[in-house]
Short mmCIF file of C-alpha atoms in Angstrom, two decimals:
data_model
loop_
_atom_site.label_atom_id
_atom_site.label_comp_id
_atom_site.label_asym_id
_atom_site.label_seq_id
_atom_site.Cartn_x
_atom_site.Cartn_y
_atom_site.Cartn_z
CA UNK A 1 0.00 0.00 0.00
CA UNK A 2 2.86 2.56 0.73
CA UNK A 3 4.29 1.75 -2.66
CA UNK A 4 0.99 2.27 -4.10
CA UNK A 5 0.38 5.84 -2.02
CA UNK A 6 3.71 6.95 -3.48
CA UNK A 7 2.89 5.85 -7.33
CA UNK A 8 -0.13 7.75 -6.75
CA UNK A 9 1.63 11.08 -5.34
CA UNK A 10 3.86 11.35 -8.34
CA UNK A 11 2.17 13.13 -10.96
CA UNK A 12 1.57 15.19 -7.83
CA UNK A 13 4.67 15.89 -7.03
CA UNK A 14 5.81 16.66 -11.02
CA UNK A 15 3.21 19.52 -11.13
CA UNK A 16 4.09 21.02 -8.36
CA UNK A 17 8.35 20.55 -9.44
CA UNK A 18 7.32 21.73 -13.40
CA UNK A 19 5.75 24.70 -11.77
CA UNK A 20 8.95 26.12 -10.98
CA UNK A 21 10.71 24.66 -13.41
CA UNK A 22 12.82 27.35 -15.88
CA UNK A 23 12.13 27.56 -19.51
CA UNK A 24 15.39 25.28 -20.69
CA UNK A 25 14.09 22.91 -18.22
CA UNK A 26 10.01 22.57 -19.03
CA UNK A 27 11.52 21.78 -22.84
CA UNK A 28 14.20 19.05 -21.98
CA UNK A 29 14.28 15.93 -23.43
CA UNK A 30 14.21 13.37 -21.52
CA UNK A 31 12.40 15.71 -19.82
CA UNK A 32 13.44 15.99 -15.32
CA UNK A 33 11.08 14.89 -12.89
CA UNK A 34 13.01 16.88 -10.33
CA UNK A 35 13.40 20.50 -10.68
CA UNK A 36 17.00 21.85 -10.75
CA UNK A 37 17.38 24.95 -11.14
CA UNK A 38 14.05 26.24 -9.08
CA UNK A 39 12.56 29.76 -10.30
CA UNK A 40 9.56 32.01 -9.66
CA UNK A 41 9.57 33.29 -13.18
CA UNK A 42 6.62 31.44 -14.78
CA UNK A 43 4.31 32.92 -11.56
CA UNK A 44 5.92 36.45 -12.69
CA UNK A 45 4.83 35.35 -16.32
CA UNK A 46 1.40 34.22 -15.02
CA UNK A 47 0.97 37.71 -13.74
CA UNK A 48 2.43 39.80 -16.58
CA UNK A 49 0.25 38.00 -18.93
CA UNK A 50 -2.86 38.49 -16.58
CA UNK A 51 -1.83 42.38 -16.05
CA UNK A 52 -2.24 42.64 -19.91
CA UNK A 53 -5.47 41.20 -20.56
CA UNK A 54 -8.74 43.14 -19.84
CA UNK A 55 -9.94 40.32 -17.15
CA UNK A 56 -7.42 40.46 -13.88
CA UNK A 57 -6.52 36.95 -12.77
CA UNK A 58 -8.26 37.47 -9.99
CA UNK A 59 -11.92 37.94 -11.44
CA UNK A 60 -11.30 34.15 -12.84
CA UNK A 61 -10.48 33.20 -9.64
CA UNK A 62 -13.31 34.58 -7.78
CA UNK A 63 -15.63 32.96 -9.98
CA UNK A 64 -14.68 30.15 -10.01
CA UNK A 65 -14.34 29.80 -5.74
CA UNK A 66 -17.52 31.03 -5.51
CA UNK A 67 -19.30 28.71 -7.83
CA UNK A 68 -17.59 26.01 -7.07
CA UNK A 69 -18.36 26.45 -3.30
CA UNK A 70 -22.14 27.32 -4.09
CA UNK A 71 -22.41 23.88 -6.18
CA UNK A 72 -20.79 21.82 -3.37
CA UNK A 73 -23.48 23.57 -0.94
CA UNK A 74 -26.41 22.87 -3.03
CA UNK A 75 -25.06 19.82 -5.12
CA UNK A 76 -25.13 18.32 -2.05
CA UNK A 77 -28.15 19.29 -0.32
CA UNK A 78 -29.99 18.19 -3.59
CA UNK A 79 -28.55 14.50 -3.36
CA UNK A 80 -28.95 13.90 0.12
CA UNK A 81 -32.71 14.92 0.36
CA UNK A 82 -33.26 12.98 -3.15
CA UNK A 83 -31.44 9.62 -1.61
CA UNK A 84 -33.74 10.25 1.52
CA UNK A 85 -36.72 10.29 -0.37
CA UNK A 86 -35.99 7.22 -1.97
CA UNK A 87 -34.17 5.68 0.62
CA UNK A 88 -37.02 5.90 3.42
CA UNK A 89 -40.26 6.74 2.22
CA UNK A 90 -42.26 4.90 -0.45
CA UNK A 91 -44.09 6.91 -2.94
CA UNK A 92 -45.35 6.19 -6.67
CA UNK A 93 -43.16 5.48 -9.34
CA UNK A 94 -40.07 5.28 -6.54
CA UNK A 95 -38.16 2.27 -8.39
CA UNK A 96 -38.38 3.88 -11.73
CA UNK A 97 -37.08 7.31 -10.48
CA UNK A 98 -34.01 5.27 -9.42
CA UNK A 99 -33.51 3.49 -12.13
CA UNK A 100 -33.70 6.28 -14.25
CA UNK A 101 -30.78 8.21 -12.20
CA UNK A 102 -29.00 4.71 -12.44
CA UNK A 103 -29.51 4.90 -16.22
CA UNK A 104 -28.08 8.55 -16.13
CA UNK A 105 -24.86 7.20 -14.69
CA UNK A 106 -24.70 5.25 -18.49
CA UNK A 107 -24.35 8.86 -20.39
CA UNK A 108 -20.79 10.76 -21.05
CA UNK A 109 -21.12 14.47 -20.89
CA UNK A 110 -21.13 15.59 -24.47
CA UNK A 111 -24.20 13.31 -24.96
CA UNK A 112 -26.10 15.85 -23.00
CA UNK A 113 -24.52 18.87 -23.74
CA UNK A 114 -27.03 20.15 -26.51
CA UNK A 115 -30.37 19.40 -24.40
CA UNK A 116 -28.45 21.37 -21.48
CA UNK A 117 -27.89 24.07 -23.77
CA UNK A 118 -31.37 24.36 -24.76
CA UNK A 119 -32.85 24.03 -21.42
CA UNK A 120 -30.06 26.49 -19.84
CA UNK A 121 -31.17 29.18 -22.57
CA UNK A 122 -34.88 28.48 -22.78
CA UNK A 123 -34.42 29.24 -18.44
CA UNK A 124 -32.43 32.86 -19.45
CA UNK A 125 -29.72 31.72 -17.30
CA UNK A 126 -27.05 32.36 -20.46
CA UNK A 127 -24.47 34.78 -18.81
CA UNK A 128 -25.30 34.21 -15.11
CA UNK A 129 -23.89 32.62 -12.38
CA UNK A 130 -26.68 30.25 -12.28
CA UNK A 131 -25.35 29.26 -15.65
CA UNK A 132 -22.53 27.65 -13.97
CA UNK A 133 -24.26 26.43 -11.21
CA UNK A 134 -27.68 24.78 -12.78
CA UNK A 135 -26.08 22.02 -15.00
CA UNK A 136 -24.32 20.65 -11.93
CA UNK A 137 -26.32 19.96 -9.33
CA UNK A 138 -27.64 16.81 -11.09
CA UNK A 139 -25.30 14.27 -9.74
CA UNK A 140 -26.32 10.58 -10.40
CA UNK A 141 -23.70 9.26 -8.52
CA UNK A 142 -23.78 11.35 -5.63
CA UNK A 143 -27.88 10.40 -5.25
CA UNK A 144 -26.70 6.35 -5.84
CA UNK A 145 -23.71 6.61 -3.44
CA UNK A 146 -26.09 8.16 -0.61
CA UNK A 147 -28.93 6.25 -0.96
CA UNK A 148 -26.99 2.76 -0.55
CA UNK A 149 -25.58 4.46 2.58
CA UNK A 150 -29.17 5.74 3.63
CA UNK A 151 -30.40 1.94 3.25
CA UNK A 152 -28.69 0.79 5.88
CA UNK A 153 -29.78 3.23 8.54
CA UNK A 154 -32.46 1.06 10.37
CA UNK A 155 -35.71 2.24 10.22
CA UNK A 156 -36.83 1.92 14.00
CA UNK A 157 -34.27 4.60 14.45
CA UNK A 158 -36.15 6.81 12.87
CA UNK A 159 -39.52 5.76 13.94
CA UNK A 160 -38.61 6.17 17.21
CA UNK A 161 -37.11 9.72 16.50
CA UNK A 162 -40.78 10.23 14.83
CA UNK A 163 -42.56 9.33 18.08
CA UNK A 164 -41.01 11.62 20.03
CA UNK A 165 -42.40 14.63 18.13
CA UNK A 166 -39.58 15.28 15.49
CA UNK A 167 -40.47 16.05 11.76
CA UNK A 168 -39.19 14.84 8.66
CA UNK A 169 -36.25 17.64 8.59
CA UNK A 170 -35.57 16.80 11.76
CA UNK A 171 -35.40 13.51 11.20
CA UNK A 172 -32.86 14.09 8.14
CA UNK A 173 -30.72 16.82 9.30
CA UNK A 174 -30.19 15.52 12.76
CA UNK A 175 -30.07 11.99 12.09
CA UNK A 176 -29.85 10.72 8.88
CA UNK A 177 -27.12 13.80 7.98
CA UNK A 178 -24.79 12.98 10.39
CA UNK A 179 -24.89 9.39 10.15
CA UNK A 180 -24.24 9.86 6.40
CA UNK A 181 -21.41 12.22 7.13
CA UNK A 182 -18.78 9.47 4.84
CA UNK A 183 -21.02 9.86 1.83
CA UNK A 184 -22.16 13.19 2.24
CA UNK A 185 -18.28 14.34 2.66
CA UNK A 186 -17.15 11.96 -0.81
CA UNK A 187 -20.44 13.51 -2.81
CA UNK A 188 -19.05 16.64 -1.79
CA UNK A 189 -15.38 15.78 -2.88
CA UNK A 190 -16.86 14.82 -6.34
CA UNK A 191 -18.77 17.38 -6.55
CA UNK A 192 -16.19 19.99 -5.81
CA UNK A 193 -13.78 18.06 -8.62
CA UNK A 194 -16.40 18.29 -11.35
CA UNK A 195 -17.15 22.20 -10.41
CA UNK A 196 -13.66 23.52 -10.39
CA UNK A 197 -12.40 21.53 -13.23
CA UNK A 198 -15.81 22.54 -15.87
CA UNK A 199 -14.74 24.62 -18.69
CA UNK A 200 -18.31 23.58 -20.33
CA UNK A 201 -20.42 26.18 -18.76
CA UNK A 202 -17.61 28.59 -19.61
CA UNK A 203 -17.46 27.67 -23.06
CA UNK A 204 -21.12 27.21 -24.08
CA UNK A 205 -23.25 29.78 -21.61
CA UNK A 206 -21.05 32.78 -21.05
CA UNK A 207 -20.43 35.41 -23.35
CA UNK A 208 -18.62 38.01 -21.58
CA UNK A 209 -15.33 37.29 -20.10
CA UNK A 210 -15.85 38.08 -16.69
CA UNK A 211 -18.16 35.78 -16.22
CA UNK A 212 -15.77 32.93 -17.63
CA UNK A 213 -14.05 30.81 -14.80
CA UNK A 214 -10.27 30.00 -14.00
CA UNK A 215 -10.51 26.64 -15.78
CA UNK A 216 -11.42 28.35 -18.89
CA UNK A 217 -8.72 31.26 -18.90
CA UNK A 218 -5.98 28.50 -18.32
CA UNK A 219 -6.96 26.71 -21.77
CA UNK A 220 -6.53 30.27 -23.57
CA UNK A 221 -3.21 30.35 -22.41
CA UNK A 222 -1.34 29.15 -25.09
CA UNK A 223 -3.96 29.27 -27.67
CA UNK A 224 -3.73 31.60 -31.01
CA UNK A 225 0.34 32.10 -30.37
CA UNK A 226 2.96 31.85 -33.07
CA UNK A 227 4.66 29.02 -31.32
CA UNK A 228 4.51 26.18 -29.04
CA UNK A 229 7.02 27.93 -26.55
CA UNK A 230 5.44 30.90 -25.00
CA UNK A 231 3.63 31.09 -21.70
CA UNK A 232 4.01 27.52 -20.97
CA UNK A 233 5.78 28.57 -18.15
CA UNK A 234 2.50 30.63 -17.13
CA UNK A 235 0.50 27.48 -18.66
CA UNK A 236 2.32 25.07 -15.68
CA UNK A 237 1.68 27.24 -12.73
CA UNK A 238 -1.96 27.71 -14.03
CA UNK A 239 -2.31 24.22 -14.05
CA UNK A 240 -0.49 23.71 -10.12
CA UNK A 241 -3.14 26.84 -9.26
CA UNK A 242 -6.20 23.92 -10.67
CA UNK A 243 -4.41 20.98 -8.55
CA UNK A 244 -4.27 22.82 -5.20
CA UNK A 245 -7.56 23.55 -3.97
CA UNK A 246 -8.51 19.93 -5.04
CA UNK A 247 -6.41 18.83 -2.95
CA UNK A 248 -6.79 21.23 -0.03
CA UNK A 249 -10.54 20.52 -0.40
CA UNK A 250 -9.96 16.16 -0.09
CA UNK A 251 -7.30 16.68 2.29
CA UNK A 252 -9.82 19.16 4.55
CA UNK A 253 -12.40 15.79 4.07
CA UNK A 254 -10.12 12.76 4.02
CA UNK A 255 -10.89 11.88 7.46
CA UNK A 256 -14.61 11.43 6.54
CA UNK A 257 -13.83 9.52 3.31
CA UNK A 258 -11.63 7.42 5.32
CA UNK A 259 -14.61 6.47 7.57
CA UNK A 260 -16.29 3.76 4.92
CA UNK A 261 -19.82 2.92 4.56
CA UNK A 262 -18.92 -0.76 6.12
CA UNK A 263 -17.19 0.84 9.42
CA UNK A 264 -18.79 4.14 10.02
CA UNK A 265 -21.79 2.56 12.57
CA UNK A 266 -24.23 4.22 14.09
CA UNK A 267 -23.91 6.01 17.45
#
């Protein structure tokens, strides 16, 4: 397992060493794993480049915290109560509203992109942060994860929260949530990933540039230049700026990850 953790820390550990890595260096061949001859130019670069566009760096940046941190909040909210509604009530039609979010976990992302489109523009939501935010709280996988874990809560537990005069929010935000902590914490890893990372909203619902997020501004980087060499200095600490609040964010949740579905019990 320790040879495994450190396979999987090395492509970590090479962004964060071509981030500083000089120009003669990034172009190499066989190119270093280890940086030599450490610099801060490329983050000068980064900033140069970002003094002389219209958009400041940090207008990218704020957009894309704050969406991201909006669709963790509400991503997450909207799986948990869907998972509880199918986990522990019975209603009409339940099994085929699961199956159909099972089904959803079948489609890649460009399959939907042009019904998204549609429904994102026929909602006047083009150019707005809800623009960003809309297309991702449907997570399939977040609703399937937390509804498995949901299953195995007992249901006299909650009947006999019931009896003693608590509601059906009660019931879910001081039981069920906290019992569910594990999956709630992993949706909202996943959900975080898929937020920061998304250039699609960027790309296909924003027309003005300061509504465009990080993600996006890093792929025009090197795009439209006269050669393959410029501002790939700027292009490797962009992409070290993507890595590190991913893994801030699992770091910051690792502990509840850690806690599996077949060990976290119920207190």
């Amino acid at each position: 397992m320790v040879l495994f953790a450190i396979l999987m820390l090395l492509p970590i550990l090479y962004i964060f060493n071509h981030a500083f890595k000089p120009y003669h260096e990034l172009f190499v061949y066989p190119p270093n794993f280890l940086v030599r001859e450490p610099t801060v130019q490329n983050f000068i670069e980064l900033l140069w480049v970002t003094s002389n566009s219209i958009i400041p760096l940090s207008r990218y940046l704020f957009n894309s915290i704050s969406i991201s941190l909006a669709t963790v909040v509400l991503t997450t909210a909207a799986s948990a109560l869907c998972a509880y509604a199918l986990a522990k009530h019975v209603f009409p039609g339940r099994a085929f509203v699961f199956s159909t979010i099972v089904l959803m976990l079948m489609f890649a992302p460009e399959v939907v992109q042009i019904p998204r489109y549609l429904v994102v523009s026929g909602l006047g939501l083009m150019n707005t942060y809800w623009g960003h935010i809309l297309p991702m709280l449907a997570l399939p996988v977040g609703v399937f994860l937390l509804k498995q874990f949901m299953e195995q809560i007992p249901d006299a537990l909650l009947e006999s929260v019931r009896l003693d005069g608590a509601n059906e929010f009660v019931v879910f935000l001081r039981i069920v949530v906290p019992i569910c902590m594990p999956a709630v914490a992993t949706v909202a890893i996943l959900a975080f990933q898929s937020s920061w990372s998304n250039m699609e909203t960027s790309t296909f619902f924003m027309q003005d540039d300061e509504m465009k997020t990080f993600p996006f501004f890093l792929s025009t980087l090197t795009n439209n230049l006269a050669n393959n060499v410029a501002r790939q200095g700027a292009a490797a600490v962009a992409a070290l700026i993507i890595l590190v609040p991913n893994l801030i964010f699992f770091v910051v949740l690792q502990g509840k990850v850690i806690d599996t579905m077949a060990h976290s019990g119920i207190k």
